mmCIF file of C-alpha atoms and ligand atoms in Angstrom:
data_model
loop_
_atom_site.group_PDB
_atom_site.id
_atom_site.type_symbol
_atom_site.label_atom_id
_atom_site.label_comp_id
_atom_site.label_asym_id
_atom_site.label_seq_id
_atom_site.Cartn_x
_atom_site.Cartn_y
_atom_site.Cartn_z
ATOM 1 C CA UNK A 1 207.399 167.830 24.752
ATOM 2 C CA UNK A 2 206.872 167.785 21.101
ATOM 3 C CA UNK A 3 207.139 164.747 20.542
ATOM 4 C CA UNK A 4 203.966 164.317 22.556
ATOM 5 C CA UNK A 5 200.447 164.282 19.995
ATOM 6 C CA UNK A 6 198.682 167.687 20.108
ATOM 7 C CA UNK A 7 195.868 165.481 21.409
ATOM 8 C CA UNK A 8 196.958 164.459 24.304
ATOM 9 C CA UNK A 9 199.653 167.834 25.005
ATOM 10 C CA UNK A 10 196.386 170.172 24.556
ATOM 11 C CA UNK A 11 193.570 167.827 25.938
ATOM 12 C CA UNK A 12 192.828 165.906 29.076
ATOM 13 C CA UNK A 13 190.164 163.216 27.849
ATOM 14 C CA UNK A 14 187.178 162.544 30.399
ATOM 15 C CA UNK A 15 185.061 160.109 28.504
ATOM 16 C CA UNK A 16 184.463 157.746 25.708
ATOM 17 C CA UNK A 17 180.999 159.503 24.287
ATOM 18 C CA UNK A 18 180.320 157.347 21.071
ATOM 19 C CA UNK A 19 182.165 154.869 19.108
ATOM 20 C CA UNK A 20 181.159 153.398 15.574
ATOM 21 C CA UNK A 21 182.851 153.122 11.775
ATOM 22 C CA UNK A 22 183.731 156.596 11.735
ATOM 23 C CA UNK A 23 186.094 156.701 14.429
ATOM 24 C CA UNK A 24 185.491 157.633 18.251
ATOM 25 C CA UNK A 25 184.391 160.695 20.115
ATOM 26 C CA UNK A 26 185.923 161.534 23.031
ATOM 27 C CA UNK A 27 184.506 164.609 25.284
ATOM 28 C CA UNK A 28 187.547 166.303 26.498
ATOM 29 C CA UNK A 29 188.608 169.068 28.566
ATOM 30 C CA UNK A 30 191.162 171.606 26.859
ATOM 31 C CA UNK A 31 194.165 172.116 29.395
ATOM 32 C CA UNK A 32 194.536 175.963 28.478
ATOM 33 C CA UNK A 33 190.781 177.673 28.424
ATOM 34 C CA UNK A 34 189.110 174.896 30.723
ATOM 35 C CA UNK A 35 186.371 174.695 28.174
ATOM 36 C CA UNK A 36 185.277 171.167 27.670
ATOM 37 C CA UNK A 37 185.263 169.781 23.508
ATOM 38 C CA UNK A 38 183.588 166.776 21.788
ATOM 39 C CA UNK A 39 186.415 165.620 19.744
ATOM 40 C CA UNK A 40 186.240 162.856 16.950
ATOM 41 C CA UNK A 41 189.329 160.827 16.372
ATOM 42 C CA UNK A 42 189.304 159.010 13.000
ATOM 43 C CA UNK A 43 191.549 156.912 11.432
ATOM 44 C CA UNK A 44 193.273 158.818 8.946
ATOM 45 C CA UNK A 45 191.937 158.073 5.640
ATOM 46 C CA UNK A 46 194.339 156.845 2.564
ATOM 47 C CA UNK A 47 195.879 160.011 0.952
ATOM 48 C CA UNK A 48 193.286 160.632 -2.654
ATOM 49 C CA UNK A 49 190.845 158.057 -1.290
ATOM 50 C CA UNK A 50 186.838 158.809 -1.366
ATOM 51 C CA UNK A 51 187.527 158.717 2.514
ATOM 52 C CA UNK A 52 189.893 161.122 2.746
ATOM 53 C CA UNK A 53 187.771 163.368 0.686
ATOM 54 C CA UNK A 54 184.848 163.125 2.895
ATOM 55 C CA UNK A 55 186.907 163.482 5.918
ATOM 56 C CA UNK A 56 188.157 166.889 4.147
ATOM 57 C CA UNK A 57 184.605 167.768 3.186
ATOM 58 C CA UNK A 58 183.155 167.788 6.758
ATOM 59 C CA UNK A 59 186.363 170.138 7.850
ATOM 60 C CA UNK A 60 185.690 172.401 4.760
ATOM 61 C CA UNK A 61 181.900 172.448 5.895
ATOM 62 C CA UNK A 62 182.699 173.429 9.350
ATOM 63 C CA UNK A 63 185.257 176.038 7.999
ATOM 64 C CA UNK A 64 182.228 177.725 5.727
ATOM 65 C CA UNK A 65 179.780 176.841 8.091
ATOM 66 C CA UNK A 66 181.084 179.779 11.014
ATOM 67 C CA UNK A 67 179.070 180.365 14.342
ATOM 68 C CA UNK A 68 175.408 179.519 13.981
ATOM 69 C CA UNK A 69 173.140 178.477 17.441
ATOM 70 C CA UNK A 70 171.792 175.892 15.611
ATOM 71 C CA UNK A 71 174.730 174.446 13.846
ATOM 72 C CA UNK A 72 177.517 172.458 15.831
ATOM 73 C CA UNK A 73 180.419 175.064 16.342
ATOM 74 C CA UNK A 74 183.618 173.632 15.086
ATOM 75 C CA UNK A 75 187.321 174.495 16.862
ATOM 76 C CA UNK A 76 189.833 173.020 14.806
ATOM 77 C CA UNK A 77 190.733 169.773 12.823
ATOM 78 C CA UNK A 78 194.424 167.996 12.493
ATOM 79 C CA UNK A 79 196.201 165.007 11.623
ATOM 80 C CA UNK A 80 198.541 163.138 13.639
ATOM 81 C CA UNK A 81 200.025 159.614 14.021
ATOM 82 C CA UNK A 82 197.291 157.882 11.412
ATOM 83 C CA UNK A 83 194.360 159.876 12.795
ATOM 84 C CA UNK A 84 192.194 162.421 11.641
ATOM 85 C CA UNK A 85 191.267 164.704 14.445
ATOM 86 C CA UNK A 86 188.419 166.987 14.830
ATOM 87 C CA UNK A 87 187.430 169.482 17.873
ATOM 88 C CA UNK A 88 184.040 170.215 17.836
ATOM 89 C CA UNK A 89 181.844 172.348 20.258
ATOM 90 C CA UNK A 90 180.576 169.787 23.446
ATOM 91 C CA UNK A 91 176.753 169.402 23.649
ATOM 92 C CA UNK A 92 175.932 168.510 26.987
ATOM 93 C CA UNK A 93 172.728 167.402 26.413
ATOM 94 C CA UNK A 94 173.323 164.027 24.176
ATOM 95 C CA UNK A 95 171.540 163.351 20.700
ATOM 96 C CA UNK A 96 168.194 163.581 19.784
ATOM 97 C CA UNK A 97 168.080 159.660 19.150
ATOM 98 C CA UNK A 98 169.216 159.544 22.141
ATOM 99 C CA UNK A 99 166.547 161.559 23.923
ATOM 100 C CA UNK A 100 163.782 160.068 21.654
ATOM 101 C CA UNK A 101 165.143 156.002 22.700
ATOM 102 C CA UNK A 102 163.233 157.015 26.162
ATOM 103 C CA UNK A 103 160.583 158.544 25.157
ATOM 104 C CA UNK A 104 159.167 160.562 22.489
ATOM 105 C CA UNK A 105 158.628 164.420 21.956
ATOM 106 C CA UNK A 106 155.720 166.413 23.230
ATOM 107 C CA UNK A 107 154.034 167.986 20.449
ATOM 108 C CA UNK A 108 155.637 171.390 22.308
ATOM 109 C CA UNK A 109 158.949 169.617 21.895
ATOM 110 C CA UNK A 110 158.823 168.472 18.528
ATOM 111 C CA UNK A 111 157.381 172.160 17.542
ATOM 112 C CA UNK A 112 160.396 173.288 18.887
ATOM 113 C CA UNK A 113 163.401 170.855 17.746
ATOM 114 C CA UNK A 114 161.778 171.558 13.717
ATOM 115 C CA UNK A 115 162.249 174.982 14.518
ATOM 116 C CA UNK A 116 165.463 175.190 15.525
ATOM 117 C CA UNK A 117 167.008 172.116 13.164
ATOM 118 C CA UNK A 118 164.848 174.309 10.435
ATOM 119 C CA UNK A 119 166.901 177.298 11.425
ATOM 120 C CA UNK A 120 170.079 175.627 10.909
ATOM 121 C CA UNK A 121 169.124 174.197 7.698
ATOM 122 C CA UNK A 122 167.786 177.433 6.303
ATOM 123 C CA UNK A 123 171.369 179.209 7.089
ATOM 124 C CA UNK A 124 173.216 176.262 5.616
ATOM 125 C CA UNK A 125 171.163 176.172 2.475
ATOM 126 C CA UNK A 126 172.003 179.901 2.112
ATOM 127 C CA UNK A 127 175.411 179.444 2.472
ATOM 128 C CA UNK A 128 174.778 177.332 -0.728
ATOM 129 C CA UNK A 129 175.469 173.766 0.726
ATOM 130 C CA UNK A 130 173.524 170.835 1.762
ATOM 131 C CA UNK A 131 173.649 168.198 4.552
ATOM 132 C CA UNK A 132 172.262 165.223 3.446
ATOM 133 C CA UNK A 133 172.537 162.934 6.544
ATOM 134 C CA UNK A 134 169.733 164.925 8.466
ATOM 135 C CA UNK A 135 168.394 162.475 11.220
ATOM 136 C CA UNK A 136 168.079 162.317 15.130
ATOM 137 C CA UNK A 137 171.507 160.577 15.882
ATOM 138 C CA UNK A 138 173.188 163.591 14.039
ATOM 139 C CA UNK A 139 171.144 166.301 16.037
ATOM 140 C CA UNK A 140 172.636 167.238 19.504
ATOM 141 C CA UNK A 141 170.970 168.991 22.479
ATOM 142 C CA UNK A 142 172.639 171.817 24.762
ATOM 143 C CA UNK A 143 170.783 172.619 27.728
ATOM 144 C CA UNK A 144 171.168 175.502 29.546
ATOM 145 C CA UNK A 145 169.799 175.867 33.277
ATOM 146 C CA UNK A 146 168.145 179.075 33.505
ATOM 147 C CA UNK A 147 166.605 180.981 36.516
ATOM 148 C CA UNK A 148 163.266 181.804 35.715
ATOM 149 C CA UNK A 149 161.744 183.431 39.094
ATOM 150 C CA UNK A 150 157.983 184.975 37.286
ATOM 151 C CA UNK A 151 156.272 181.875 39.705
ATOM 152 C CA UNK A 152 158.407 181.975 42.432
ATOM 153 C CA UNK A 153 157.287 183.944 45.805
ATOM 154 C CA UNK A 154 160.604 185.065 46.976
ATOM 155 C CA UNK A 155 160.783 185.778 50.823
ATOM 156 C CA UNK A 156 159.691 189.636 51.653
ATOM 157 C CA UNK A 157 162.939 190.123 51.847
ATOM 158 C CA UNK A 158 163.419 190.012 48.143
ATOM 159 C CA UNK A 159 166.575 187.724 48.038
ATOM 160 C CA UNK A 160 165.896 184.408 45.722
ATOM 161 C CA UNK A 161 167.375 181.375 47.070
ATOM 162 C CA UNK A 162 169.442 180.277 44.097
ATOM 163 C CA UNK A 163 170.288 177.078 45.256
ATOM 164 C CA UNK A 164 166.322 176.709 45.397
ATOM 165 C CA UNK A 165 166.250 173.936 42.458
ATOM 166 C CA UNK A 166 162.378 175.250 42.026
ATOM 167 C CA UNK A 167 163.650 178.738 40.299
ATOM 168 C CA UNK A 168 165.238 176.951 37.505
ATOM 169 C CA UNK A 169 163.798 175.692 34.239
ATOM 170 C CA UNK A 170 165.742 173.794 31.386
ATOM 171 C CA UNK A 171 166.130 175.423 27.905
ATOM 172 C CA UNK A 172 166.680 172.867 25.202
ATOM 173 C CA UNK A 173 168.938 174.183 21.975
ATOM 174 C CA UNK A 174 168.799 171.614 19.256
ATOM 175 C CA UNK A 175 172.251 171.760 17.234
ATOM 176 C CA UNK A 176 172.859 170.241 13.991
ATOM 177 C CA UNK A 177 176.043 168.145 13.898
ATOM 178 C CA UNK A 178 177.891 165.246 11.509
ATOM 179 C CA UNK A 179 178.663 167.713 8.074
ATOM 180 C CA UNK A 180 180.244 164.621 6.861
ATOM 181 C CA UNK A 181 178.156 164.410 3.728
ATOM 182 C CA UNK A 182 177.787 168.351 3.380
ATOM 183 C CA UNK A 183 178.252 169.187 -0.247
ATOM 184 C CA UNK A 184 177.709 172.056 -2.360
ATOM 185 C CA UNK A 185 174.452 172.997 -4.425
ATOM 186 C CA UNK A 186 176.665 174.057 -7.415
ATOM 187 C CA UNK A 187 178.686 171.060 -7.855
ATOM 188 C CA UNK A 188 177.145 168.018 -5.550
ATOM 189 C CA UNK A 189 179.170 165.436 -4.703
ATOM 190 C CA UNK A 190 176.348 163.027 -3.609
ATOM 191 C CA UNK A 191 177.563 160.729 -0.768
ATOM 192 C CA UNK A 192 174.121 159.257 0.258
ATOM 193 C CA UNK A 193 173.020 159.192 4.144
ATOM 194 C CA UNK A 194 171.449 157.098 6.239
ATOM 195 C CA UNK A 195 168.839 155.345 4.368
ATOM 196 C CA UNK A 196 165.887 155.601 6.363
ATOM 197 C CA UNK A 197 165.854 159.215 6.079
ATOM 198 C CA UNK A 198 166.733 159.592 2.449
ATOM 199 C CA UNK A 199 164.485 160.582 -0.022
ATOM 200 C CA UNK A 200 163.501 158.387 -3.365
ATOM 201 C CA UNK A 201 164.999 160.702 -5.906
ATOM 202 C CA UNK A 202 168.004 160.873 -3.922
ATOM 203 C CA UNK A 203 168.079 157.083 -4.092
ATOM 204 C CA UNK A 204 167.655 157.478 -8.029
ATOM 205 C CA UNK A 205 170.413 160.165 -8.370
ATOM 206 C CA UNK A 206 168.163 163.408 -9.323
ATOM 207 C CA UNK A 207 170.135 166.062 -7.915
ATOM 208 C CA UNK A 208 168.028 169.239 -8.518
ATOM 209 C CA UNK A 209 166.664 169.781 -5.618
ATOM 210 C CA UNK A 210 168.644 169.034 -2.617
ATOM 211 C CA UNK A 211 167.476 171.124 -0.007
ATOM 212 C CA UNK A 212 164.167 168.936 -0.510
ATOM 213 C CA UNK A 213 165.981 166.193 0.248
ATOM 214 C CA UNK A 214 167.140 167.666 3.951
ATOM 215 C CA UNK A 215 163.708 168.764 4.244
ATOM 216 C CA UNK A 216 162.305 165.155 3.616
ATOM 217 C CA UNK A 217 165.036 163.570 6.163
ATOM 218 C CA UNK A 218 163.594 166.448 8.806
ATOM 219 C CA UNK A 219 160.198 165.119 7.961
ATOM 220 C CA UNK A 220 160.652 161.679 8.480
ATOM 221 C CA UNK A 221 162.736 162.396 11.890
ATOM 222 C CA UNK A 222 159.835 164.514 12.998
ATOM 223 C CA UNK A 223 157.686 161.370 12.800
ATOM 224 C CA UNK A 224 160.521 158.982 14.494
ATOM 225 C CA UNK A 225 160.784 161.857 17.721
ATOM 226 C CA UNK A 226 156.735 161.709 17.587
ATOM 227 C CA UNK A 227 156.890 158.122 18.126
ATOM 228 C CA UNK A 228 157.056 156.427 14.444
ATOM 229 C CA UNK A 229 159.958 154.502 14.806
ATOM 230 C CA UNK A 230 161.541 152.432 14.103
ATOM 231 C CA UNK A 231 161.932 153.519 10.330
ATOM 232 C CA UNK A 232 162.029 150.924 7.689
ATOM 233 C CA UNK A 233 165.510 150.914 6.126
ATOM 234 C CA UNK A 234 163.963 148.832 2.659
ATOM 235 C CA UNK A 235 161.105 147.108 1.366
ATOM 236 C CA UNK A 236 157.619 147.445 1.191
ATOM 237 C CA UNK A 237 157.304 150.121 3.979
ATOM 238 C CA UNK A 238 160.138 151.790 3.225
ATOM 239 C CA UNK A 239 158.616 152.375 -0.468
ATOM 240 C CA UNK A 240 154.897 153.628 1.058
ATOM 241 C CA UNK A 241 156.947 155.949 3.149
ATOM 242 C CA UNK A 242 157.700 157.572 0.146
ATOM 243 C CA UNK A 243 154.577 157.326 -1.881
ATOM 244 C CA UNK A 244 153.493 159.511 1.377
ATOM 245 C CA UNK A 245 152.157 157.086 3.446
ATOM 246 C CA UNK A 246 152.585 158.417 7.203
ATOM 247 C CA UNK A 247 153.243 155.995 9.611
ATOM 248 C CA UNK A 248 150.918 155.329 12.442
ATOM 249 C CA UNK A 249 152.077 157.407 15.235
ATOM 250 C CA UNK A 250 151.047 156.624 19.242
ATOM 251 C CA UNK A 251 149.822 160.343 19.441
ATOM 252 C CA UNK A 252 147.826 162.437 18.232
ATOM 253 C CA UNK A 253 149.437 165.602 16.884
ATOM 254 C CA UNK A 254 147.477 168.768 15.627
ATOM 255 C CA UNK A 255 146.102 168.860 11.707
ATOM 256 C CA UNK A 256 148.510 171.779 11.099
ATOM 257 C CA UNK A 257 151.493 169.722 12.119
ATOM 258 C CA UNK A 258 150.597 166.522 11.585
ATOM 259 C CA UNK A 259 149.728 168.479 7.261
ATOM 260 C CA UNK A 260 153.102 170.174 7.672
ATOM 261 C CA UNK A 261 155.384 166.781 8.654
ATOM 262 C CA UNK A 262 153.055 165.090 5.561
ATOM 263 C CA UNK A 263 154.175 168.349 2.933
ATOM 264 C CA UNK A 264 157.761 167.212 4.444
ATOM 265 C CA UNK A 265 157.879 164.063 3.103
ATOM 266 C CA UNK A 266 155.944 164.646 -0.262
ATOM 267 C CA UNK A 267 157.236 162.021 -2.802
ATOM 268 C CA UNK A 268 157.695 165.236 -4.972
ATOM 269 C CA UNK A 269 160.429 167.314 -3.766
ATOM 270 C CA UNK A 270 159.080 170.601 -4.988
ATOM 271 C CA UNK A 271 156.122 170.002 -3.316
ATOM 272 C CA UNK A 272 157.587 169.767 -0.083
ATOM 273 C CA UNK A 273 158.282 173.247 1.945
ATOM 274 C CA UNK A 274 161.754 175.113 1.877
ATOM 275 C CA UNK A 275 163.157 175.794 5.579
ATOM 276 C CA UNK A 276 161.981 179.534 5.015
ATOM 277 C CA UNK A 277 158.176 178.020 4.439
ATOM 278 C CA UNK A 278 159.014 176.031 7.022
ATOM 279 C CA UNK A 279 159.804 178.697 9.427
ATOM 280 C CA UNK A 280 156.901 180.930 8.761
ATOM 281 C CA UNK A 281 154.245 177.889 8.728
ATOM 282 C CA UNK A 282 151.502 178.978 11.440
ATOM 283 C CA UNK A 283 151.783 174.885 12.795
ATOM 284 C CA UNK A 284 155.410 176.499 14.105
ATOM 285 C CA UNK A 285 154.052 179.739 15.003
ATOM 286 C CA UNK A 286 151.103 178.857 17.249
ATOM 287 C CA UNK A 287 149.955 182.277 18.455
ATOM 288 C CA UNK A 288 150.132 183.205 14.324
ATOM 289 C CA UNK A 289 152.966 185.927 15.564
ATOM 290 C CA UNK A 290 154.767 185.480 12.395
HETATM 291 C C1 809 B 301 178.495 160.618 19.578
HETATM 292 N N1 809 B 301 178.448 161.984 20.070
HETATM 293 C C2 809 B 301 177.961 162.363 21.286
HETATM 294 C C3 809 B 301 178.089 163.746 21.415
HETATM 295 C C4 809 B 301 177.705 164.478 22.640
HETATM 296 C C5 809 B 301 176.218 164.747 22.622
HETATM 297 O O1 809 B 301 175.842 165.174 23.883
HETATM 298 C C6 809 B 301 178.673 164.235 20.226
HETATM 299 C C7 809 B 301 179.032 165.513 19.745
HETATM 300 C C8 809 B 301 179.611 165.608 18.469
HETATM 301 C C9 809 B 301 179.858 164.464 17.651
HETATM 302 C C10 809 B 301 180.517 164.526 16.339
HETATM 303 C C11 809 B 301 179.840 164.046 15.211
HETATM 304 C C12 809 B 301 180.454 164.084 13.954
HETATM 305 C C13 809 B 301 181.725 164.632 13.791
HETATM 306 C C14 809 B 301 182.416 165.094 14.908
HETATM 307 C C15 809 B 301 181.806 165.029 16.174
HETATM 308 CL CL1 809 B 301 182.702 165.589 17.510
HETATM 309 C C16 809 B 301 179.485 163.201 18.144
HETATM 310 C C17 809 B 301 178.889 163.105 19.411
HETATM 311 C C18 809 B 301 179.843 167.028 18.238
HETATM 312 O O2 809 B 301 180.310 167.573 17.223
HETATM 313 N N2 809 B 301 179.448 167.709 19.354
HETATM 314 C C19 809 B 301 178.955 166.849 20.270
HETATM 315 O O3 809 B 301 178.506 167.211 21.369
#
């Protein structure tokens, strides 16, 4: 049977889970370890095209980019009949655009999600690479059903019902995902993201500070999640964005936060927080532990 694609000889593919210019993700099931995979199928790009080096780049990202709770884990990555194929760890608990479409984050949430996406960034940056297409569509969500029985009563007999739905709380992990436009600090090779989220001197090709530029696109998602949306993609209000105009959000966060998303999206980039600031800023650290 080798004549049949590794896809199909290795994977049994459930459903369709996104589709757009890139290609299509499937979520699969692998037919060995049971485990269930998100895996992208591209069209394979022209051999020394910029495509082809991008689709290289994001493989080369993963590669550097090992096992990290707050990065997407990444299995493997081959090419057969025309396609690029890449197997990427399944998050169960869709995007963060998605999430946000329904309703935005609690201020509790959105403490959280900067957090963890500033985790992820931090270790990236140290591994001396960039993302540059930071933004809610490329964060996913893994939630994990956990028994948590400090408020429940059990019977005097001491055994928990554990099909008692009350005993169990959701724990959100937020997961950065898409490396697509990952490049390296030393020698950038600037494909621009999204440009709601990017950053003006992005936009005018000044390079020296990237990690700013992540930072800003974290900002400015921060806002979206809190209700800002939908973000101006040009224009007048796309330009005040970056003067540091914050747009008017439906709820009212605290000062510290509310100071901390606004040092985010400083128009000058060393201005703005690095993810280890970011970390140890007491708007993330409510009860000051850090
Ligand atoms: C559209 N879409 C929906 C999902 C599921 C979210 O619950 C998803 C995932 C990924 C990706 C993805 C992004 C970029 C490159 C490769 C992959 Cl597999 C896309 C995804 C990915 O790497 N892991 C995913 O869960």
């Amino acid at each position: 049977e080798s004549n049949i694609p590794r896809y199909h000889r290795e994977f049994l593919e459930l459903e369709l889970i996104g589709k757009g210019q890139f290609g299509s993700v499937f979520k699969c099931v692998n037919r060995l370890d049971g485990c269930v995979y998100a895996i992208k199928k591209s069209t394979r790009p022209v051999a020394g095209s910029a495509f082809e080096k991008t689709a290289l780049n994001e493989v080369y990202a993963h590669a550097v980019l090992g096992k990290h709770q707050h990065v997407v884990r990444y299995y493997s990555a081959w090419a057969e009949d025309n396609h690029m194929i890449i197997q990427n760890e399944y998050c169960n608990g869709g995007s963060l655009a998605d999430k946000v479409s329904k309703e935005p984050l609690s201020a509790v949430e959105l403490r959280r999600m900067l957090l963890h996406v500033a985790e992820g960034l931090r270790y990236i940056h140290s591994e001396g690479l960039v993302h540059l297409d930071i933004k809610p569509a490329n964060i996913f969500i893994s939630i994990e059903k956990k028994v948590n029985l400090t408020n429940y009563d059990s019977a005097d007999d001491g055994f928990e019902d554990l099909d008692d739905n009350s005993i169990y709380e959701e724990e959100l992990t937020y997961k950065i995902g898409d490396l697509g436009h990952v490049t390296s600090l030393s020698n950038p090779q600037v494909e621009e993201g999204d440009c709601r989220y990017l950053s003006n001197e992005i936009l005018h090709e000044d390079y020296s500070h990237l990690t700013k530029a992540d930072v800003f696109a974290l900002g400015l998602s921060a806002l979206e999640c809190a209700g800002a949306g939908p973000l101006p993609k040009n224009g007048p209000e796309w330009h005040a964005i970056r003067e540091g105009q914050i747009p008017p959000l439906p709820q009212k966060l605290t000062k510290d936060l509310l100071e901390l998303i606004r040092s985010m999206i400083h128009p000058c980039p060393t201005e703005r927080p690095s993810t280890i600031q970011l970390l140890q800023h007491r708007a993330l650290n409510p009860d000051g532990s850090k």
